mmCIF file of C-alpha atoms in Angstrom:
data_model
loop_
_atom_site.group_PDB
_atom_site.id
_atom_site.type_symbol
_atom_site.label_atom_id
_atom_site.label_comp_id
_atom_site.label_asym_id
_atom_site.label_seq_id
_atom_site.Cartn_x
_atom_site.Cartn_y
_atom_site.Cartn_z
ATOM 1 C CA LEU A 1 16.185 20.107 -90.722
ATOM 2 C CA ILE A 2 18.775 22.790 -91.313
ATOM 3 C CA SER A 3 22.534 22.374 -91.268
ATOM 4 C CA SER A 4 25.096 25.104 -91.202
ATOM 5 C CA PRO A 5 27.956 25.272 -93.724
ATOM 6 C CA SER A 6 30.220 26.989 -91.168
ATOM 7 C CA ASN A 7 29.683 24.153 -88.718
ATOM 8 C CA LYS A 8 30.351 21.559 -91.441
ATOM 9 C CA GLN A 9 33.764 23.130 -91.909
ATOM 10 C CA LYS A 10 34.477 22.602 -88.199
ATOM 11 C CA GLY A 11 33.540 18.933 -88.441
ATOM 12 C CA ARG A 12 30.184 19.528 -86.772
ATOM 13 C CA MET A 13 26.851 19.068 -88.452
ATOM 14 C CA PRO A 14 24.016 19.986 -86.081
ATOM 15 C CA THR A 15 20.450 19.996 -87.293
ATOM 16 C CA THR A 16 17.352 21.794 -86.092
ATOM 17 C CA ARG A 17 13.830 20.566 -85.563
ATOM 18 C CA GLN A 18 10.699 21.705 -83.810
ATOM 19 C CA ALA A 19 10.760 20.912 -80.100
ATOM 20 C CA THR A 20 8.205 18.492 -78.683
ATOM 21 C CA LYS A 21 6.830 17.983 -75.198
ATOM 22 C CA GLU A 22 9.250 15.064 -74.843
ATOM 23 C CA ASP A 23 12.095 17.617 -75.032
ATOM 24 C CA ALA A 24 10.760 19.645 -72.101
ATOM 25 C CA ALA A 25 12.938 18.286 -69.267
ATOM 26 C CA LYS A 26 16.191 18.520 -71.238
ATOM 27 C CA LEU A 27 15.349 21.977 -72.600
ATOM 28 C CA HIS A 28 14.381 23.173 -69.130
ATOM 29 C CA GLU A 29 17.769 22.064 -67.803
ATOM 30 C CA ILE A 30 19.632 23.817 -70.633
ATOM 31 C CA ILE A 31 17.574 27.019 -70.336
ATOM 32 C CA GLN A 32 17.967 27.145 -66.560
ATOM 33 C CA ASN A 33 21.713 26.512 -66.696
ATOM 34 C CA ALA A 34 22.269 29.018 -69.503
ATOM 35 C CA TYR A 35 20.333 31.826 -67.796
ATOM 36 C CA ARG A 36 20.485 31.091 -64.076
ATOM 37 C CA GLY A 37 22.916 28.208 -63.608
ATOM 38 C CA ALA A 38 24.994 27.757 -60.498
ATOM 39 C CA PRO A 39 28.685 28.702 -60.546
ATOM 40 C CA GLY A 40 30.599 26.099 -62.492
ATOM 41 C CA VAL A 41 27.449 25.203 -64.464
ATOM 42 C CA ALA A 42 26.414 28.572 -65.885
ATOM 43 C CA GLY A 43 27.801 29.722 -69.203
ATOM 44 C CA TRP A 44 28.833 33.207 -70.261
ATOM 45 C CA THR A 45 25.156 33.984 -70.878
ATOM 46 C CA THR A 46 24.192 33.759 -67.195
ATOM 47 C CA GLU A 47 22.094 36.471 -65.538
ATOM 48 C CA THR A 48 22.546 35.280 -61.961
ATOM 49 C CA HIS A 49 24.323 38.535 -61.089
ATOM 50 C CA LEU A 50 21.098 40.347 -62.053
ATOM 51 C CA ILE A 51 18.243 38.004 -61.141
ATOM 52 C CA THR A 52 17.905 34.650 -59.416
ATOM 53 C CA GLY A 53 15.329 31.877 -59.597
ATOM 54 C CA GLN A 54 13.799 29.933 -62.465
ATOM 55 C CA ARG A 55 13.975 31.368 -65.994
ATOM 56 C CA ILE A 56 10.886 29.316 -66.894
ATOM 57 C CA LEU A 57 9.048 26.674 -64.899
ATOM 58 C CA LEU A 58 8.978 23.160 -66.312
ATOM 59 C CA ASP A 59 5.177 23.095 -66.465
ATOM 60 C CA GLU A 60 5.154 26.432 -68.368
ATOM 61 C CA LEU A 61 7.603 25.021 -70.886
ATOM 62 C CA GLU A 62 5.564 21.832 -71.250
ATOM 63 C CA GLU A 63 2.442 23.952 -71.860
ATOM 64 C CA LEU A 64 4.249 25.971 -74.546
ATOM 65 C CA LEU A 65 5.460 22.796 -76.222
ATOM 66 C CA GLU A 66 2.090 21.099 -76.058
ATOM 67 C CA ASN A 67 -0.273 23.949 -76.907
ATOM 68 C CA GLY A 68 1.660 27.025 -77.903
ATOM 69 C CA GLN A 69 3.405 26.109 -81.108
ATOM 70 C CA GLU A 70 0.617 27.210 -83.425
ATOM 71 C CA ASN A 71 1.692 30.829 -82.986
ATOM 72 C CA LEU A 72 5.336 30.234 -82.190
ATOM 73 C CA HIS A 73 8.051 27.714 -82.855
ATOM 74 C CA ILE A 74 10.741 26.429 -80.501
ATOM 75 C CA LEU A 75 13.728 25.212 -82.468
ATOM 76 C CA VAL A 76 16.044 22.591 -81.008
ATOM 77 C CA ALA A 77 19.610 22.191 -82.229
ATOM 78 C CA GLU A 78 20.907 18.679 -81.926
ATOM 79 C CA GLU A 79 23.794 16.546 -83.021
ATOM 80 C CA ASN A 80 24.006 12.770 -82.749
ATOM 81 C CA ASP A 81 20.695 12.807 -80.818
ATOM 82 C CA GLN A 82 22.188 15.188 -78.224
ATOM 83 C CA VAL A 83 20.187 18.372 -77.566
ATOM 84 C CA LEU A 84 22.590 21.313 -77.811
ATOM 85 C CA GLY A 85 20.254 24.272 -77.324
ATOM 86 C CA CYS A 86 17.036 25.991 -78.316
ATOM 87 C CA ILE A 87 15.510 29.269 -79.451
ATOM 88 C CA LYS A 88 11.898 30.447 -79.509
ATOM 89 C CA VAL A 89 10.636 32.147 -82.678
ATOM 90 C CA GLU A 90 7.381 34.077 -82.314
ATOM 91 C CA PRO A 91 5.708 36.502 -84.719
ATOM 92 C CA LEU A 92 5.090 39.938 -83.199
ATOM 93 C CA ASN A 93 3.254 41.383 -86.181
ATOM 94 C CA ASP A 94 3.142 41.017 -89.987
ATOM 95 C CA GLU A 95 6.787 42.026 -90.381
ATOM 96 C CA GLU A 96 8.655 41.009 -87.222
ATOM 97 C CA CYS A 97 9.479 37.861 -85.293
ATOM 98 C CA GLU A 98 10.903 37.872 -81.798
ATOM 99 C CA PHE A 99 13.647 35.466 -80.807
ATOM 100 C CA GLY A 100 13.724 34.468 -77.145
ATOM 101 C CA MET A 101 14.546 31.725 -74.667
ATOM 102 C CA PHE A 102 17.791 31.440 -76.646
ATOM 103 C CA SER A 103 19.918 28.890 -74.809
ATOM 104 C CA VAL A 104 22.930 26.702 -75.490
ATOM 105 C CA ASN A 105 24.177 24.067 -73.079
ATOM 106 C CA PRO A 106 26.836 25.990 -71.096
ATOM 107 C CA LYS A 107 29.339 23.155 -71.581
ATOM 108 C CA LEU A 108 28.996 23.610 -75.345
ATOM 109 C CA GLN A 109 29.022 27.401 -75.579
ATOM 110 C CA ALA A 110 31.568 29.291 -77.706
ATOM 111 C CA LYS A 111 31.571 26.544 -80.370
ATOM 112 C CA GLY A 112 29.339 28.209 -82.983
ATOM 113 C CA ILE A 113 26.109 26.529 -81.851
ATOM 114 C CA GLY A 114 24.491 29.811 -80.809
ATOM 115 C CA SER A 115 25.297 31.459 -84.137
ATOM 116 C CA PHE A 116 23.904 28.398 -85.923
ATOM 117 C CA LEU A 117 20.684 28.492 -83.871
ATOM 118 C CA LEU A 118 20.189 32.233 -84.372
ATOM 119 C CA LYS A 119 20.725 31.922 -88.136
ATOM 120 C CA SER A 120 18.290 28.983 -88.228
ATOM 121 C CA ALA A 121 15.706 31.047 -86.311
ATOM 122 C CA GLU A 122 16.118 33.941 -88.734
ATOM 123 C CA GLU A 123 15.614 31.592 -91.698
ATOM 124 C CA LEU A 124 12.514 30.085 -90.073
ATOM 125 C CA ALA A 125 11.058 33.554 -89.401
ATOM 126 C CA GLN A 126 11.506 34.438 -93.070
ATOM 127 C CA THR A 127 10.151 31.205 -94.524
ATOM 128 C CA LYS A 128 7.295 30.454 -92.119
ATOM 129 C CA TRP A 129 6.054 33.993 -91.349
ATOM 130 C CA ASN A 130 7.609 36.175 -94.094
ATOM 131 C CA ALA A 131 9.307 38.224 -91.387
ATOM 132 C CA LYS A 132 11.327 41.188 -92.553
ATOM 133 C CA ARG A 133 12.956 41.859 -89.163
ATOM 134 C CA GLY A 134 14.183 39.879 -86.198
ATOM 135 C CA VAL A 135 13.677 41.325 -82.709
ATOM 136 C CA LEU A 136 15.518 40.522 -79.479
ATOM 137 C CA HIS A 137 15.073 41.835 -75.946
ATOM 138 C CA VAL A 138 18.237 41.767 -73.842
ATOM 139 C CA LEU A 139 18.780 42.939 -70.274
ATOM 140 C CA LYS A 140 20.497 46.320 -70.534
ATOM 141 C CA PRO A 141 23.384 45.486 -68.169
ATOM 142 C CA ARG A 142 24.366 42.540 -70.426
ATOM 143 C CA SER A 143 26.785 44.534 -72.590
ATOM 144 C CA GLU A 144 28.726 41.412 -73.666
ATOM 145 C CA LEU A 145 25.502 39.771 -74.875
ATOM 146 C CA ILE A 146 24.402 42.944 -76.669
ATOM 147 C CA ALA A 147 27.821 43.027 -78.360
ATOM 148 C CA TYR A 148 27.336 39.380 -79.449
ATOM 149 C CA TYR A 149 24.072 40.311 -81.198
ATOM 150 C CA GLU A 150 25.562 43.474 -82.697
ATOM 151 C CA ARG A 151 28.294 41.349 -84.298
ATOM 152 C CA ARG A 152 25.459 39.414 -85.951
ATOM 153 C CA GLY A 153 23.869 42.550 -87.405
ATOM 154 C CA TYR A 154 21.394 43.542 -84.673
ATOM 155 C CA LYS A 155 21.084 47.207 -83.745
ATOM 156 C CA PHE A 156 19.556 49.023 -80.781
ATOM 157 C CA SER A 157 16.103 50.233 -81.859
ATOM 158 C CA GLY A 158 15.990 53.039 -79.290
ATOM 159 C CA VAL A 159 13.345 51.184 -77.255
ATOM 160 C CA GLU A 160 13.830 50.156 -73.635
ATOM 161 C CA ILE A 161 11.257 48.046 -71.796
ATOM 162 C CA PRO A 162 11.093 47.726 -68.006
ATOM 163 C CA PHE A 163 11.593 44.211 -66.679
ATOM 164 C CA PRO A 164 8.151 42.994 -65.526
ATOM 165 C CA ASN A 165 7.593 43.770 -61.860
ATOM 166 C CA ASN A 166 5.309 40.757 -61.503
ATOM 167 C CA HIS A 167 8.317 38.423 -61.523
ATOM 168 C CA THR A 168 7.604 35.827 -58.841
ATOM 169 C CA ARG A 169 10.282 33.183 -59.348
ATOM 170 C CA GLY A 170 13.350 34.883 -57.959
ATOM 171 C CA GLU A 171 14.938 37.957 -56.538
ATOM 172 C CA PHE A 172 16.386 40.912 -58.395
ATOM 173 C CA THR A 173 19.977 41.630 -57.506
ATOM 174 C CA LYS A 174 19.608 45.050 -59.150
ATOM 175 C CA VAL A 175 16.862 47.446 -58.113
ATOM 176 C CA TYR A 176 15.863 48.412 -61.638
ATOM 177 C CA LEU A 177 16.233 46.314 -64.786
ATOM 178 C CA ASN A 178 15.401 47.229 -68.377
ATOM 179 C CA PHE A 179 15.431 45.269 -71.584
ATOM 180 C CA VAL A 180 16.891 46.922 -74.660
ATOM 181 C CA GLU A 181 15.292 46.075 -77.959
ATOM 182 C CA LEU A 182 17.587 45.016 -80.780
ATOM 183 C CA LYS A 183 16.430 44.612 -84.389
ATOM 184 C CA LYS A 184 17.896 43.263 -87.605
ATOM 185 C CA ASP A 185 16.614 43.348 -91.169
ATOM 186 C CA LEU A 186 16.361 39.758 -92.338
#
């Protein structure tokens, strides 16, 4: 379990742990609301203006939690037994780990939980996989989210990746979507 000194100063002491299958329903709700939540539920991280539908299906998340954590790790941040958010940490190669499915309960956003989770993910990538760089893929139109990561030391790598055209769980509200790749030396 990891605690953050900056959060201690604010009177908060979240911890992190590896997610389990028992966390699936709560994590699914947080992920869905953070990425594709309805108005009044979605946080500042929502993508509903770009794409609709499920971010991840519950059975896909359960499968990841049950069978996928040999080659990846889903961290859960919690405080007083309340799940606050999650982030997936997955090695890409011998030097890089990708951070994805990064979600904080929209009602709890802008309280330092996301920064705590990202820092915890970076520490895990270094200690578990000896990662030298963290990698993120962010939808290009999400300039405010890109700016958030830049404030935490991530830089545009020059790589853009088309959003998969095999997306079957929603509708694009933009004709063409790209991810930008951001990297940070850990």
